[in-house]
Coordinates of C-alpha atoms and ligand atoms in Angstrom, one line a residue:
M282 CA 85.8 100.0 104.3
Q283 CA 83.2 98.4 106.5
F284 CA 79.5 98.0 105.5
L285 CA 76.1 98.1 107.2
I286 CA 72.6 97.8 105.8
D287 CA 70.4 100.9 106.1
D288 CA 67.1 99.1 105.9
A289 CA 64.4 97.6 108.1
R290 CA 62.5 95.4 105.7
L291 CA 63.1 92.2 107.6
D292 CA 63.4 89.8 104.7
R293 CA 65.9 92.1 102.9
V294 CA 67.9 92.6 106.1
E295 CA 68.1 88.9 106.8
R296 CA 69.1 88.1 103.2
A297 CA 71.7 90.9 103.1
L298 CA 73.2 89.8 106.5
N299 CA 73.6 86.3 105.0
T300 CA 75.1 87.6 101.7
F301 CA 77.3 90.6 102.4
P302 CA 80.2 91.1 104.8
L303 CA 78.1 93.5 107.0
I304 CA 79.0 94.6 110.5
G305 CA 75.5 95.7 111.4
V306 CA 72.1 97.4 110.7
T307 CA 71.2 101.1 110.8
T308 CA 67.7 102.4 111.2
N309 CA 65.8 105.6 111.6
P310 CA 62.1 106.3 112.0
S311 CA 61.6 106.7 108.2
I312 CA 63.4 103.4 107.5
L313 CA 61.2 101.7 110.2
K314 CA 58.1 103.1 108.5
V315 CA 59.2 101.9 105.0
G316 CA 60.0 98.5 106.5
G317 CA 56.3 98.2 107.4
L318 CA 57.1 97.8 111.1
T319 CA 54.2 98.5 113.4
D320 CA 55.2 97.3 116.8
F321 CA 58.4 99.2 117.8
E322 CA 59.4 96.9 120.6
R323 CA 58.7 93.6 119.0
D324 CA 60.1 94.6 115.6
L325 CA 63.3 96.1 117.0
R326 CA 63.9 92.9 119.0
T327 CA 63.5 91.0 115.8
I328 CA 66.1 93.1 114.1
R329 CA 68.4 92.7 117.1
E330 CA 68.0 88.9 116.8
L331 CA 68.9 89.1 113.1
V332 CA 72.0 91.2 113.8
G333 CA 73.1 89.1 116.7
D334 CA 76.4 90.5 118.1
G335 CA 76.7 92.9 115.2
D336 CA 76.0 96.6 115.5
L337 CA 72.5 98.0 115.6
H338 CA 71.9 101.7 115.3
V339 CA 68.6 103.1 116.6
Q340 CA 67.5 106.7 116.4
V341 CA 65.8 108.8 119.1
V342 CA 62.7 110.8 118.1
A343 CA 62.5 113.4 120.9
R344 CA 63.5 117.0 120.0
D345 CA 64.8 118.0 123.5
T346 CA 67.9 116.7 125.3
E347 CA 66.2 115.1 128.2
G348 CA 63.7 113.4 126.0
M349 CA 66.6 112.0 123.8
L350 CA 68.3 110.7 126.9
R351 CA 65.1 109.0 128.1
E352 CA 64.5 107.4 124.7
A353 CA 68.2 106.3 124.7
D354 CA 67.6 104.5 128.0
T355 CA 64.5 102.8 126.6
I356 CA 66.3 101.7 123.5
R357 CA 69.3 100.3 125.4
E358 CA 67.0 98.4 127.8
L359 CA 65.1 97.0 124.9
V360 CA 67.9 95.8 122.6
G361 CA 71.1 96.0 124.6
E362 CA 73.5 98.4 126.0
S363 CA 75.9 98.1 123.1
T364 CA 73.2 99.5 120.7
L365 CA 74.4 102.6 119.0
I366 CA 72.0 105.5 119.8
K367 CA 71.5 107.8 116.8
I368 CA 71.3 111.4 117.9
P369 CA 70.6 114.2 115.4
T370 CA 73.4 116.7 115.4
T371 CA 71.5 119.7 116.7
A372 CA 71.7 122.1 119.6
A373 CA 69.7 119.6 121.6
G374 CA 71.5 116.6 120.3
L375 CA 75.1 117.7 121.1
P376 CA 74.6 117.8 124.9
A377 CA 72.7 114.4 124.7
M378 CA 75.7 112.9 122.9
R379 CA 78.1 114.2 125.6
R380 CA 76.0 112.9 128.4
L381 CA 75.5 109.5 126.7
K382 CA 79.2 109.2 126.2
A383 CA 79.8 110.0 129.9
Q384 CA 77.4 107.1 130.7
G385 CA 79.4 104.8 128.6
A386 CA 76.8 104.5 125.8
R387 CA 77.7 104.3 122.1
V388 CA 76.6 107.2 119.9
T389 CA 76.0 107.8 116.3
A390 CA 75.7 111.5 115.3
T391 CA 73.2 111.6 112.5
A392 CA 71.5 114.1 110.1
I393 CA 74.9 115.6 109.2
Y394 CA 74.7 117.9 106.2
S395 CA 77.8 120.0 106.9
T396 CA 81.4 119.9 108.0
A397 CA 80.6 122.1 110.9
Q398 CA 78.1 119.7 112.3
G399 CA 80.5 116.8 111.9
L400 CA 83.3 118.7 113.7
L401 CA 81.0 119.4 116.6
A402 CA 79.8 115.8 116.9
T403 CA 83.4 114.6 116.9
A404 CA 84.3 117.1 119.6
A405 CA 81.2 115.8 121.5
G406 CA 82.8 112.3 121.4
A407 CA 80.4 110.6 119.0
D408 CA 81.5 107.1 118.0
Y409 CA 80.2 107.5 114.4
L410 CA 79.4 110.5 112.2
A411 CA 76.6 109.9 109.7
P412 CA 77.0 112.4 106.8
Y413 CA 74.0 112.1 104.4
V414 CA 75.7 111.8 101.0
N415 CA 72.8 111.9 98.6
R416 CA 70.8 114.5 100.6
M417 CA 73.9 116.8 100.6
Y418 CA 74.3 116.3 96.9
N419 CA 70.6 117.3 96.4
A420 CA 71.2 120.4 98.5
D421 CA 74.2 121.5 96.4
V422 CA 76.7 120.6 99.1
D423 CA 79.7 118.6 98.1
P424 CA 79.4 115.5 100.3
Y425 CA 82.9 114.2 99.5
A426 CA 84.5 117.6 100.5
V427 CA 82.6 117.2 103.8
I428 CA 83.8 113.7 104.3
R429 CA 87.4 114.6 103.5
A430 CA 87.4 117.5 106.0
L431 CA 85.9 115.3 108.7
R432 CA 88.4 112.6 108.1
Q433 CA 91.3 115.1 108.3
D434 CA 90.0 116.4 111.6
I435 CA 89.6 112.9 113.0
D436 CA 93.1 111.9 112.0
R437 CA 94.7 115.1 113.2
E438 CA 93.0 114.9 116.6
G439 CA 93.7 111.2 116.9
V440 CA 90.2 110.4 118.1
P441 CA 88.4 107.1 117.6
T442 CA 85.4 108.7 115.9
R443 CA 84.5 106.9 112.6
I444 CA 82.7 108.2 109.5
L445 CA 79.6 106.2 108.7
A446 CA 78.5 107.6 105.4
A447 CA 74.8 107.2 104.7
S448 CA 72.0 108.2 102.3
F449 CA 73.1 106.5 99.1
K450 CA 71.1 106.3 95.9
N451 CA 73.7 104.6 93.7
V452 CA 76.9 102.6 93.8
K453 CA 79.2 105.5 92.6
Q454 CA 78.2 107.5 95.6
V455 CA 79.5 104.6 97.9
T456 CA 82.8 104.3 96.1
D457 CA 83.3 108.1 96.1
A458 CA 82.6 108.2 99.8
A459 CA 85.2 105.5 100.4
A460 CA 87.7 107.4 98.3
A461 CA 87.0 110.6 100.3
G462 CA 87.9 108.8 103.5
A463 CA 84.7 107.3 105.0
H464 CA 85.5 104.4 107.3
T465 CA 82.1 102.8 106.9
A466 CA 79.1 103.0 104.7
T467 CA 75.5 102.1 105.5
I468 CA 73.6 101.2 102.4
G469 CA 70.0 100.3 101.6
A470 CA 69.3 96.8 100.3
D471 CA 68.7 97.9 96.7
V472 CA 72.0 99.7 96.4
L473 CA 73.8 96.9 98.2
D474 CA 72.4 94.4 95.6
A475 CA 73.5 96.8 92.8
M476 CA 77.1 96.6 94.0
L477 CA 77.2 93.1 92.6
A478 CA 74.7 93.5 89.7
L479 CA 77.1 94.0 86.8
P480 CA 75.9 91.5 84.0
Q481 CA 79.5 90.9 83.1
V482 CA 80.1 89.2 86.4
E483 CA 77.5 86.5 85.9
S484 CA 78.6 86.0 82.3
A485 CA 82.2 85.5 83.4
V486 CA 81.2 82.9 86.0
D487 CA 78.9 81.1 83.5
A488 CA 81.9 81.0 81.0
F489 CA 84.2 79.5 83.7
A490 CA 81.6 76.8 84.5
A491 CA 81.1 76.0 80.8
D492 CA 84.9 75.7 80.2
F493 CA 85.3 73.4 83.2
Q494 CA 82.5 71.2 81.9
A495 CA 84.1 71.1 78.4
A496 CA 87.6 70.3 79.7
F497 CA 86.8 67.7 82.4
S498 CA 83.3 66.5 81.4
A499 CA 82.1 67.3 84.8
P500 CA 80.0 70.2 86.2
G501 CA 82.4 71.0 89.0
I502 CA 85.2 69.8 91.3
A503 CA 84.2 66.5 93.0
Ligands
G3P696 O1 70.3 107.0 108.1 C1 70.2 108.1 107.3 C2 69.9 107.8 105.9 O2 69.2 106.6 105.9 C3 69.2 108.8 105.1 O3 69.0 108.1 103.9 O4 67.8 107.6 101.8 O5 66.6 108.9 103.5 O6 68.5 110.0 102.3 P1 67.9 108.7 102.8

């Protein structure tokens, strides 16, 4: 599985990029708001600098197809043509996805709460599908059944679309999404940190250091 950070708190993004084997950063308007960002252009450029050549996913806000396409142009001018444009998987979004793909842009189909939406976004040529794991769970939809069905469709069709599972509230949801067949997961900084937060891990490392010191009268390998 590949991992991204689903966060825009700049200090947390920078720390996570330096700690975890991440391939990029995903954002949406709500994440930008929680991140305390106030200047869209400046702050998005800052995130692009942090990500470097990694993937950056940025969401459109317009509700109509033409508006989505205009915003996609603006985003790509601002932070690069390789930026993945997140398009909600709606009746307005599907044509926008197809037209962006025809222009050579990269597209992430987002706000996926059902298998049907994901199948349509794959057919529209999306590079990534973003099923919302925790939000589906809250809506009494089995997110892992959705991910399994989408992965079967992708494999059967032999298309390059990848599943970018999103909306995680705990580590078990991430590992369950991986088992269900998600290729990638985008995870907020707190859940990312929780992936390494077992107290047993630190105890084990402490014990190894103490045993080395006892055996060799030295704190580490010189
Ligand atoms: O990118 C979509 C994802 O961030 C939604 O997450 O935590 O708002 O359910 P959440």
